[in-house]
PDB file of C-alpha atoms in Angstrom:
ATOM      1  CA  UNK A 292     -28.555  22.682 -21.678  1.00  0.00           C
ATOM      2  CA  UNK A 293     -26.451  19.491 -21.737  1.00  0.00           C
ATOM      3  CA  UNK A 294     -26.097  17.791 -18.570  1.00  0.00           C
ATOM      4  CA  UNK A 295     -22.564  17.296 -17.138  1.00  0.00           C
ATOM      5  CA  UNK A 296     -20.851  19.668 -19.847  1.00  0.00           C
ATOM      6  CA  UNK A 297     -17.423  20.108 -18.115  1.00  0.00           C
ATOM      7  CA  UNK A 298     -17.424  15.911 -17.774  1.00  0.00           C
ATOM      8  CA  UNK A 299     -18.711  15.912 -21.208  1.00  0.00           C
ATOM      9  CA  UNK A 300     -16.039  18.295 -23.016  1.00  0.00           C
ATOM     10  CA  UNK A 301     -13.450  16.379 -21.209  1.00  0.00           C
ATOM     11  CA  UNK A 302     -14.862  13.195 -22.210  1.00  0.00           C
ATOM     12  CA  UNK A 303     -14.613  14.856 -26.162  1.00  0.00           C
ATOM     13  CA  UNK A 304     -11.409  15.898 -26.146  1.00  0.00           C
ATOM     14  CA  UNK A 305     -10.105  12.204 -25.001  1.00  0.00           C
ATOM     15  CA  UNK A 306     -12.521  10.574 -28.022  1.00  0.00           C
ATOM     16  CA  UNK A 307     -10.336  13.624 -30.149  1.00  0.00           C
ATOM     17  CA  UNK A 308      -7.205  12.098 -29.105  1.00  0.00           C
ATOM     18  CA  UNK A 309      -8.069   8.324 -29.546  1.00  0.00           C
ATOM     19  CA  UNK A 310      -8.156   7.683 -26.185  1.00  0.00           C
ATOM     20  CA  UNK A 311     -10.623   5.681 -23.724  1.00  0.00           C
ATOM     21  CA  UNK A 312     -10.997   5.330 -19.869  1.00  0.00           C
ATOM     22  CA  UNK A 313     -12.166   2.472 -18.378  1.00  0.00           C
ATOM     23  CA  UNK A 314     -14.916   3.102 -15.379  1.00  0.00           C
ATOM     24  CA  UNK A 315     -16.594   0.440 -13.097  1.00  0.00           C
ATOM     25  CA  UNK A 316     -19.760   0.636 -11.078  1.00  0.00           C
ATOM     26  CA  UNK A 317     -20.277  -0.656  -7.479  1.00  0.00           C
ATOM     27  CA  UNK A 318     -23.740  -0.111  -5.150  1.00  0.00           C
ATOM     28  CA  UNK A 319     -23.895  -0.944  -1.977  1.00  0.00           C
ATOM     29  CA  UNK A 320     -26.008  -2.277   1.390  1.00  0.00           C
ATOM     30  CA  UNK A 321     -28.236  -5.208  -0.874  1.00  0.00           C
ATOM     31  CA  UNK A 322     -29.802  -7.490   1.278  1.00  0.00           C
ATOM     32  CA  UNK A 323     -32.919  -8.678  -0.694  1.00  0.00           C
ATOM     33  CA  UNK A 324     -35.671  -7.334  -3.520  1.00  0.00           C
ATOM     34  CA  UNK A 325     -37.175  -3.880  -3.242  1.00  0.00           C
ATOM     35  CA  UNK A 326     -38.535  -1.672  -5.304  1.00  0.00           C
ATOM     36  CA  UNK A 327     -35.363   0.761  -4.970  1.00  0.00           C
ATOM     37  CA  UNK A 328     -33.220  -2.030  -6.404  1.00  0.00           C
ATOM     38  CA  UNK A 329     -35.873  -2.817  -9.092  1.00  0.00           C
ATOM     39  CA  UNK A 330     -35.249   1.126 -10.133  1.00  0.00           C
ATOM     40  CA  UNK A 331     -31.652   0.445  -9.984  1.00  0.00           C
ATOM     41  CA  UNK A 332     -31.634  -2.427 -12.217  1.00  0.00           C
ATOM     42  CA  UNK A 333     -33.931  -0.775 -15.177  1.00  0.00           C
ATOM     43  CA  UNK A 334     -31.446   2.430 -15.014  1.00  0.00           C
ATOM     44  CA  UNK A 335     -28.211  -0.672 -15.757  1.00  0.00           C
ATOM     45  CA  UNK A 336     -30.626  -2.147 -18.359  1.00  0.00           C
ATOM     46  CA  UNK A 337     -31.129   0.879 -20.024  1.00  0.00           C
ATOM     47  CA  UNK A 338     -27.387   1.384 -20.415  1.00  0.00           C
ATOM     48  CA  UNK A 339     -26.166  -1.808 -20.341  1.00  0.00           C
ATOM     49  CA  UNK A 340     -23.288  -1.414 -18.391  1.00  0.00           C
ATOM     50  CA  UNK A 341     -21.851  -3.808 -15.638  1.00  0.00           C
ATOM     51  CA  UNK A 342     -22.746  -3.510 -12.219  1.00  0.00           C
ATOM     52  CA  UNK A 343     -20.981  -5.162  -8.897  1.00  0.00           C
ATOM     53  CA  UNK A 344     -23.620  -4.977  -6.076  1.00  0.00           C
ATOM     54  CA  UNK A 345     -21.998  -5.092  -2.929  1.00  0.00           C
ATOM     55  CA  UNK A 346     -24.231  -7.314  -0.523  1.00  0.00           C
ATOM     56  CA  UNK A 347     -24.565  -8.180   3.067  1.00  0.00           C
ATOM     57  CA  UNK A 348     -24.578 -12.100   4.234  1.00  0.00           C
ATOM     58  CA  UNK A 349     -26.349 -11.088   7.717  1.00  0.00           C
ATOM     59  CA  UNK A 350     -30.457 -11.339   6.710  1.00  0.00           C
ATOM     60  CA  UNK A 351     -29.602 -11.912   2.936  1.00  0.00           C
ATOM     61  CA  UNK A 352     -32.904 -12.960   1.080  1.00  0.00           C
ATOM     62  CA  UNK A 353     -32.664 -16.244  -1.723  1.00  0.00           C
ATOM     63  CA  UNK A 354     -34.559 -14.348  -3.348  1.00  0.00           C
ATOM     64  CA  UNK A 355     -31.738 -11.828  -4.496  1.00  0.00           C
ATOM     65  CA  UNK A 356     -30.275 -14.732  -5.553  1.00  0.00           C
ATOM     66  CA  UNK A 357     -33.181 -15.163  -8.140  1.00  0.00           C
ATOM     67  CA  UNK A 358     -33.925 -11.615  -8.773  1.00  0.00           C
ATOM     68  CA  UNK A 359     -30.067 -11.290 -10.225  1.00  0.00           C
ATOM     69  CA  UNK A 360     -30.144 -14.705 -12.014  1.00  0.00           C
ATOM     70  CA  UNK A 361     -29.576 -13.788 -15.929  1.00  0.00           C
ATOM     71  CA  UNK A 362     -28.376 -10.347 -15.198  1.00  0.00           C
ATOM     72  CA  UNK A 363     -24.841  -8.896 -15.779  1.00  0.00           C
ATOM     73  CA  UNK A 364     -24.159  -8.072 -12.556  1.00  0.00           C
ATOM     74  CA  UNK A 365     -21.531  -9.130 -10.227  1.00  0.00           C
ATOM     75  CA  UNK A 366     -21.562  -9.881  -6.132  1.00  0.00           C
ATOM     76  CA  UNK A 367     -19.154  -8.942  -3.590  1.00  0.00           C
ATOM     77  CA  UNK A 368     -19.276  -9.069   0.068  1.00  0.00           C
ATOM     78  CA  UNK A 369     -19.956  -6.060   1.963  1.00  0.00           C
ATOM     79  CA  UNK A 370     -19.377  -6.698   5.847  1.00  0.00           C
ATOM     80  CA  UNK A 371     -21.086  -8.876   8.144  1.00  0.00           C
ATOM     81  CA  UNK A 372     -24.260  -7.476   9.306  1.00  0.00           C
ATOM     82  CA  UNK A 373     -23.243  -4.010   8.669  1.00  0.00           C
ATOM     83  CA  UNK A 374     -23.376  -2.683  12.049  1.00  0.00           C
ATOM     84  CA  UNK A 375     -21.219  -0.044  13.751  1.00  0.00           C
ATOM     85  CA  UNK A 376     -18.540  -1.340  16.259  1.00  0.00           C
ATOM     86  CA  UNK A 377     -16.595   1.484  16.922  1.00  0.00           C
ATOM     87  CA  UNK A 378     -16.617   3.262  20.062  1.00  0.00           C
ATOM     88  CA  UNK A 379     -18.105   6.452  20.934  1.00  0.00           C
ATOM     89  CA  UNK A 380     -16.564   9.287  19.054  1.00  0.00           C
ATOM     90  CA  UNK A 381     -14.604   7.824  16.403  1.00  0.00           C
ATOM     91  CA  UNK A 382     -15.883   7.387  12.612  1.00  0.00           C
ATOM     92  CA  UNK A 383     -17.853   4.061  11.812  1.00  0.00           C
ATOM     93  CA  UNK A 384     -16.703   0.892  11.452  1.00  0.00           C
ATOM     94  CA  UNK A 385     -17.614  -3.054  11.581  1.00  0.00           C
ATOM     95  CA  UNK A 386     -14.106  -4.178  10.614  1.00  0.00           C
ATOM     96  CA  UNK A 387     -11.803  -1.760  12.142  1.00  0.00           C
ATOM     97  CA  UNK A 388      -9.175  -2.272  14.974  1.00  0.00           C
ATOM     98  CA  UNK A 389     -11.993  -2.465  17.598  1.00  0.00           C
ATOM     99  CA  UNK A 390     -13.060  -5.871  17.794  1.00  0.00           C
ATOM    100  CA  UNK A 391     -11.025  -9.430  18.369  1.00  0.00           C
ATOM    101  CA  UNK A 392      -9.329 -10.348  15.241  1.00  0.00           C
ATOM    102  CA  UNK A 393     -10.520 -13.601  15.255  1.00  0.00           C
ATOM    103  CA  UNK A 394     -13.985 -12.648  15.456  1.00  0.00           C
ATOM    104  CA  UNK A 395     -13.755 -10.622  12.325  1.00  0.00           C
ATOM    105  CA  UNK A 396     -11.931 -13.141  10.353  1.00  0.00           C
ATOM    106  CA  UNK A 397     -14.243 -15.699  11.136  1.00  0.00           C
ATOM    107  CA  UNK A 398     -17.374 -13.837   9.751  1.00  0.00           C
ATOM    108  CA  UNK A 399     -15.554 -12.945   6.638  1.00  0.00           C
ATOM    109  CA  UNK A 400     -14.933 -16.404   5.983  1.00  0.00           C
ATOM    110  CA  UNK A 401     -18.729 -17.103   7.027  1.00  0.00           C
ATOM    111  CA  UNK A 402     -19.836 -14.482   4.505  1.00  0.00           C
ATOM    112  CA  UNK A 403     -17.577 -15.921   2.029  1.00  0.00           C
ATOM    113  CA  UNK A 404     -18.684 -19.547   1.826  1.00  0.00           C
ATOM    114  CA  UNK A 405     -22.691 -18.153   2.245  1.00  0.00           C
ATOM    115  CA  UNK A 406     -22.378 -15.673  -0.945  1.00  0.00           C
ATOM    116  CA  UNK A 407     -20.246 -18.461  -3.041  1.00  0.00           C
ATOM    117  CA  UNK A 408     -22.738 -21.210  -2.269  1.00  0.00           C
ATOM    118  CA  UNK A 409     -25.652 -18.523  -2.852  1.00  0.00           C
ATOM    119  CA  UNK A 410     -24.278 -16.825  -6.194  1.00  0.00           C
ATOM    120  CA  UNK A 411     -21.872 -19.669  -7.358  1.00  0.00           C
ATOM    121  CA  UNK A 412     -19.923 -18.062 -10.487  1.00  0.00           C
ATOM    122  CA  UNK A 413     -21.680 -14.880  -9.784  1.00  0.00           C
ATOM    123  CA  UNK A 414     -20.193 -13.805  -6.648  1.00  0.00           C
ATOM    124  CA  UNK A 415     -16.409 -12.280  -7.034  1.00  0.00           C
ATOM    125  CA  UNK A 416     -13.698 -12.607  -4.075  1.00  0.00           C
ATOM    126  CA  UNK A 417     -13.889  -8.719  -3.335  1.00  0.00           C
ATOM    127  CA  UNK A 418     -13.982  -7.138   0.138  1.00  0.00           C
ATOM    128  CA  UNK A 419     -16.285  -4.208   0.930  1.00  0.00           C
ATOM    129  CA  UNK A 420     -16.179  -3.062   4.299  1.00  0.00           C
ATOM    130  CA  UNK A 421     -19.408  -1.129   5.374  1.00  0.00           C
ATOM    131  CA  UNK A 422     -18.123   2.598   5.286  1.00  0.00           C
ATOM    132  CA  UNK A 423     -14.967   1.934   3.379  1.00  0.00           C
ATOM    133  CA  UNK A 424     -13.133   1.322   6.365  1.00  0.00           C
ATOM    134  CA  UNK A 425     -11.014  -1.384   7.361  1.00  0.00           C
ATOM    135  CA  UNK A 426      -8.688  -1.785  10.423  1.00  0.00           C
ATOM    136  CA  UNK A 427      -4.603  -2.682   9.539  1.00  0.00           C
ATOM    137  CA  UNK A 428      -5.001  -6.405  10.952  1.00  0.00           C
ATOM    138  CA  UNK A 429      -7.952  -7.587   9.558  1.00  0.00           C
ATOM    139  CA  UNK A 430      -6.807  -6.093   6.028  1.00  0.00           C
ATOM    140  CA  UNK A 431      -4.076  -8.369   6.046  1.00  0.00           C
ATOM    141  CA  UNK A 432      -5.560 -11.441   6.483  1.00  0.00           C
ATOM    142  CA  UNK A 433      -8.110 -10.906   3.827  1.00  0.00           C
ATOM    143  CA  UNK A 434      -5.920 -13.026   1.283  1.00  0.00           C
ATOM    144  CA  UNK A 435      -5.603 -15.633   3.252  1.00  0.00           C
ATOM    145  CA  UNK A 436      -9.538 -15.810   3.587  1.00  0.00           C
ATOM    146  CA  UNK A 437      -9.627 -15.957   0.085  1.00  0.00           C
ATOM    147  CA  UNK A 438     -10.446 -12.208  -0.119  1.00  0.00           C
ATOM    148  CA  UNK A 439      -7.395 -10.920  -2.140  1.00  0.00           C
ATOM    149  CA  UNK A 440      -9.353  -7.660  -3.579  1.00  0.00           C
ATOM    150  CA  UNK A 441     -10.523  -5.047  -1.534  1.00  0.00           C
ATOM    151  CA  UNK A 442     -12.676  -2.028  -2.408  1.00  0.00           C
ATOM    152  CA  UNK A 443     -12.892   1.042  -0.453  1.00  0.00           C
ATOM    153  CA  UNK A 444     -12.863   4.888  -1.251  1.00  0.00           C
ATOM    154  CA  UNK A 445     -10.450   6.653  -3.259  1.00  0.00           C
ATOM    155  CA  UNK A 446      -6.971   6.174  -3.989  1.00  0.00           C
ATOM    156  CA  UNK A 447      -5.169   2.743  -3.495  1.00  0.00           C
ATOM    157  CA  UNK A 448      -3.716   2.914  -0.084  1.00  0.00           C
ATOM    158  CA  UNK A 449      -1.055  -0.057  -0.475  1.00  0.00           C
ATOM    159  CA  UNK A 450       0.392  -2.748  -2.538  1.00  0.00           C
ATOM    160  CA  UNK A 451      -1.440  -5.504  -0.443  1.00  0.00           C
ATOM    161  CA  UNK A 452      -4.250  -6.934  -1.060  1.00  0.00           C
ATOM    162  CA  UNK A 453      -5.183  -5.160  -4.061  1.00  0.00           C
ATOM    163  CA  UNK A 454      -7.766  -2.500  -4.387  1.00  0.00           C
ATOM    164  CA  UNK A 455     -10.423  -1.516  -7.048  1.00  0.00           C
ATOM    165  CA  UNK A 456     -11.919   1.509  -5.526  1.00  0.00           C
ATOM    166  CA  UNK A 457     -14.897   4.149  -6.104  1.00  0.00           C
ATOM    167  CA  UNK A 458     -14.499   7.415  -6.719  1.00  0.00           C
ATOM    168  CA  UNK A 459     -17.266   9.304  -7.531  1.00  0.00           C
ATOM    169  CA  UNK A 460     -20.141   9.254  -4.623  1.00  0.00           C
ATOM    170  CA  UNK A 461     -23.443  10.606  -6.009  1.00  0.00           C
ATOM    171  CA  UNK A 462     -24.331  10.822  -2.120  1.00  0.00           C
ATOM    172  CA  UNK A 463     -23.954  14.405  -0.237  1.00  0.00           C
ATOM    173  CA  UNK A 464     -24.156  12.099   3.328  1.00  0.00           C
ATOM    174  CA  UNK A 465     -24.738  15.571   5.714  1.00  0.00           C
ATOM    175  CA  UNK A 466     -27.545  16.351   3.841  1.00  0.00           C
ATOM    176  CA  UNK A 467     -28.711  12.724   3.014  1.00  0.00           C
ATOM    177  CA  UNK A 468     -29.770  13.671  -0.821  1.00  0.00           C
ATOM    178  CA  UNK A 469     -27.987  13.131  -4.130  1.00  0.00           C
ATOM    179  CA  UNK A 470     -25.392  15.607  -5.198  1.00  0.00           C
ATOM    180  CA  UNK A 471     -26.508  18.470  -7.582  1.00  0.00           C
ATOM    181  CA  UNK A 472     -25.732  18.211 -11.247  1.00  0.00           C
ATOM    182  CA  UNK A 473     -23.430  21.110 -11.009  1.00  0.00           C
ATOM    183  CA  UNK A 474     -21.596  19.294  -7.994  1.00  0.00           C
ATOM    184  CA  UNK A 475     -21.394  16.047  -9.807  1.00  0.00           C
ATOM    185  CA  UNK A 476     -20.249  17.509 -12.757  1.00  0.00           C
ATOM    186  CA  UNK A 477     -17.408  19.636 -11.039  1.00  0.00           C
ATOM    187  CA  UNK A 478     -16.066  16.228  -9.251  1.00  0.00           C
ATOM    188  CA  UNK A 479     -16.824  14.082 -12.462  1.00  0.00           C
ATOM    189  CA  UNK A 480     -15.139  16.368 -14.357  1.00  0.00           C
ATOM    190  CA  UNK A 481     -11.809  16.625 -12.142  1.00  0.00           C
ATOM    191  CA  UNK A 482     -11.826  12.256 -11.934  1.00  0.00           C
ATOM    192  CA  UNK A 483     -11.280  12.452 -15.701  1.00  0.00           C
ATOM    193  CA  UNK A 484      -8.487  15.238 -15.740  1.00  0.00           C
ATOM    194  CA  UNK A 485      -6.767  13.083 -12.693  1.00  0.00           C
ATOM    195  CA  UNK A 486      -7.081   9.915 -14.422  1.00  0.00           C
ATOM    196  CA  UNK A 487      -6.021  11.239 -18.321  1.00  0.00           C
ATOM    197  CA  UNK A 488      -2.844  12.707 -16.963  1.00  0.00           C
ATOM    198  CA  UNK A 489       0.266  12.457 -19.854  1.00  0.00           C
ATOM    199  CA  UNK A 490       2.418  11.039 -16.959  1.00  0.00           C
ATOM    200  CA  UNK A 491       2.658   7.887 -18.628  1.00  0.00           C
ATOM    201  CA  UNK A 492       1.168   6.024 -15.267  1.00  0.00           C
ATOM    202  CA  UNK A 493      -1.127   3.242 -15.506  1.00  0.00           C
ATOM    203  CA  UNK A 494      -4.250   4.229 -13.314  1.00  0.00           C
ATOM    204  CA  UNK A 495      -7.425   1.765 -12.101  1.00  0.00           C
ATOM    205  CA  UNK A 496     -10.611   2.703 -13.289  1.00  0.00           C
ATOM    206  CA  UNK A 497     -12.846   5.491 -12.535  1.00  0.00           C
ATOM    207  CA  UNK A 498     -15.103   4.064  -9.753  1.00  0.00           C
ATOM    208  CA  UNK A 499     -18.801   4.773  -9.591  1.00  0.00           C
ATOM    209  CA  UNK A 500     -20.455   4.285  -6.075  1.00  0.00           C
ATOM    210  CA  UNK A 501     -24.111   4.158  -5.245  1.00  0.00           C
ATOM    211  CA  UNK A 502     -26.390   3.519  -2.531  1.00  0.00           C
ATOM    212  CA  UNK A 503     -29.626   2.581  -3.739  1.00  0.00           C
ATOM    213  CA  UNK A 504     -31.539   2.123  -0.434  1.00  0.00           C
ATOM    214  CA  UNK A 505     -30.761   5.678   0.290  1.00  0.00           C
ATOM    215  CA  UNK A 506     -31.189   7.744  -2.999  1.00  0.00           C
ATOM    216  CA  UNK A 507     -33.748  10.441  -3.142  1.00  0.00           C
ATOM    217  CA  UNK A 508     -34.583  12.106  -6.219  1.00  0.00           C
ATOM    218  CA  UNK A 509     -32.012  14.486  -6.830  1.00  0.00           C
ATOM    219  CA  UNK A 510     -29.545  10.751  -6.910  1.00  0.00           C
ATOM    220  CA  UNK A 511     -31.699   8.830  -9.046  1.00  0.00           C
ATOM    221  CA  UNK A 512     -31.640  11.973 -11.370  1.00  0.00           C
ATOM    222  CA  UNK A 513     -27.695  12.424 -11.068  1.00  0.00           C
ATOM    223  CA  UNK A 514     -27.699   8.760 -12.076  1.00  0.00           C
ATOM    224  CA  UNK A 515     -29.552   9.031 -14.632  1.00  0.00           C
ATOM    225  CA  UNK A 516     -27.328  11.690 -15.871  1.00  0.00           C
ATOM    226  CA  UNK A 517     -24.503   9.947 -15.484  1.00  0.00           C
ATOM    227  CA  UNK A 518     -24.943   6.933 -17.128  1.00  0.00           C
ATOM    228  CA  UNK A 519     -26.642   9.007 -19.899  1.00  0.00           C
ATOM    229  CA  UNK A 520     -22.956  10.360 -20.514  1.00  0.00           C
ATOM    230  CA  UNK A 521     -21.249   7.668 -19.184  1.00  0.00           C
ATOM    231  CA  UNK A 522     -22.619   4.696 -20.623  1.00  0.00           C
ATOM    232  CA  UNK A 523     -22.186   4.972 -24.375  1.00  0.00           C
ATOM    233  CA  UNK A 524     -19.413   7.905 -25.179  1.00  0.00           C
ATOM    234  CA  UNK A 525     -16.908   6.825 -27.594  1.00  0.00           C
ATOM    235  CA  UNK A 526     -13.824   7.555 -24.747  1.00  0.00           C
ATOM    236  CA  UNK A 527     -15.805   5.517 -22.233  1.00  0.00           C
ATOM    237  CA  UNK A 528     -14.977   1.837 -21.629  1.00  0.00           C
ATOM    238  CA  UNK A 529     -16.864  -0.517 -19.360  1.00  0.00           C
ATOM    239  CA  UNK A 530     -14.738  -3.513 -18.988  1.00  0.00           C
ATOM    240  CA  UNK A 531     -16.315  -6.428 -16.413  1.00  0.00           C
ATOM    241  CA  UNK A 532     -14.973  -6.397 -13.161  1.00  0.00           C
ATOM    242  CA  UNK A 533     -13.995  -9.938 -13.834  1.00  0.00           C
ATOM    243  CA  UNK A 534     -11.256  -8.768 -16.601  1.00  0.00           C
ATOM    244  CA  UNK A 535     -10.562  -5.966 -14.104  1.00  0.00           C
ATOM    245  CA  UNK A 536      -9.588  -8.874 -11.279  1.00  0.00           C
ATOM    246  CA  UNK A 537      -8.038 -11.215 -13.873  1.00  0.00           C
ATOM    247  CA  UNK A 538      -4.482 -12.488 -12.918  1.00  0.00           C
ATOM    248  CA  UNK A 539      -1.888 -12.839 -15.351  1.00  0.00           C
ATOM    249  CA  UNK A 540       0.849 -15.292 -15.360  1.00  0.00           C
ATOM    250  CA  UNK A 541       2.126 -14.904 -11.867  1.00  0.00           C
ATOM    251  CA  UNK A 542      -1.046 -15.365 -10.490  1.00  0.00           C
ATOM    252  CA  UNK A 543      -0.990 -11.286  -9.130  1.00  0.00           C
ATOM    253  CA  UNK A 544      -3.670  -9.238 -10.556  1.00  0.00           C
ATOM    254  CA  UNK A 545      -2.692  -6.704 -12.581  1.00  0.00           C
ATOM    255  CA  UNK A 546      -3.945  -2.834 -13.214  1.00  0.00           C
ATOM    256  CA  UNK A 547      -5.404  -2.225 -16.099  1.00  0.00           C
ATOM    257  CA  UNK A 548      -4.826   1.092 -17.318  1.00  0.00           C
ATOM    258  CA  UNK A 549      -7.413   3.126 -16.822  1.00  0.00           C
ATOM    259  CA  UNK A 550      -6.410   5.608 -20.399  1.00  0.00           C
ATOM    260  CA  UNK A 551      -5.866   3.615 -23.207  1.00  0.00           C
ATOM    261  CA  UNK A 552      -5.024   4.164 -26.829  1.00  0.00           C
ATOM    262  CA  UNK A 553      -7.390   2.892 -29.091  1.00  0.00           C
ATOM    263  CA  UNK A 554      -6.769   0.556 -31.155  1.00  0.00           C
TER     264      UNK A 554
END
């Protein structure tokens, strides 16, 4: 049997239209070499699709630095040390409304300047906060850090900064194992229909988020699977997330549609 056939028919009829959709791919929690990572990297090889790798400055390794030289994949910053400040009772967070602003601000701008001078070109101004949370007063000072993208979970939230979000989580966290086939499937499958709509409104990109450190085997097969489908279907687009964060004229970055007509 074919895996992922509802994503895959939908994915059909799109190519039947003349259509495309653009996706992106972000993993997070990368510190330094392992052999989980290593995995990670053959699977993007083998498709040969961009990758963003969202990494933490607290305990980062020069050797990442090395490990990723050559590669097409991107950096962005994911937190601070990744640790959980919230207080007892309330969902995780390191940069939510808990903590003195100026604290947080100044180890953003810390794990700014130590991921630009580690990565140079490599590393991309994009915000990740550790569990795709992020308090209201900290989020709006991330521009001024020079942090004017941020990337969470699901839909955009508001007009400022920008987001480029994930969408798809091959993760089931309660059970701390990869989503089925069947479940990934189901959800691929509705991202698609959501995102191919005949509204006529110009949508970001399908977001694909992974956690390599964590993945058992039922992830690293739904992976698999995914990029199998994902990574070379004729309605499937992989543009780099540096064209996704390009800034046209104004200097505002602009969405890039996530359904396209082809040319």
């Amino acid at each position: 049997m074919t895996s992922l056939p509802q994503s895959r028919a939908r994915l059909d009829a799109l190519e039947a239209q003349g259509r495309t959709l653009a996706f992106w791919w972000r993993d997070d929690d990368a510190r330094a070499p392992s052999l989980a990572l290593d995995r990670l990297l053959a699977l993007q090889s083998e498709a040969a699709v961009p990758l963003a790798l969202a990494v933490i400055p607290d305990g980062l390794d020069q050797a990442l630095a090395s490990q990723l030289h050559g590669l097409p994949v991107s950096v962005l910053l994911h937190g601070h040390t990744h640790a959980n400040h919230a207080p007892p009772g309330e969902k995780r967070a390191e940069f939510g409304d808990h903590r003195p602003l100026e604290a947080m601000t100044a180890e953003l701008a810390e794990g700014r300047n130590k991921l630009g001078a580690m990565f140079g070109a490599r590393f991309l101004p994009v915000f990740v906060p550790p569990w795709n949370r992020i308090g209201a007063d900290v989020r709006r000072h991330l521009s001024s850090l020079g942090l004017p993208v941020l990337s969470v979970y699901g839909p955009v939230r508001g007009d400022e900064p920008r987001e480029i979000n994930t969408h798809l989580d091959i993760m089931d966290w309660r059970a701390m194992a990869g989503l089925s086939l069947d479940v990934l499937d189901e959800t691929l499958a509705a991202e698609i229909k959501r995102c191919s709509g005949e509204d006529g409104k110009a949508r970001d990109p399908i977001g694909l988020l992974t956690h390599h450190l964590q993945h058992d085997e039922a992830a690293w097969a739904g992976l698999a699977a995914l990029l199998a489908l994902l990574a070379h279907h004729p309605a499937v687009t992989w543009p780099s997330l540096d064209h996704l964060l390009s800034a046209d004229a104004s200097g505002q970055a602009g969405p890039l549609p996530t359904v396209q007509e082809k040319a």
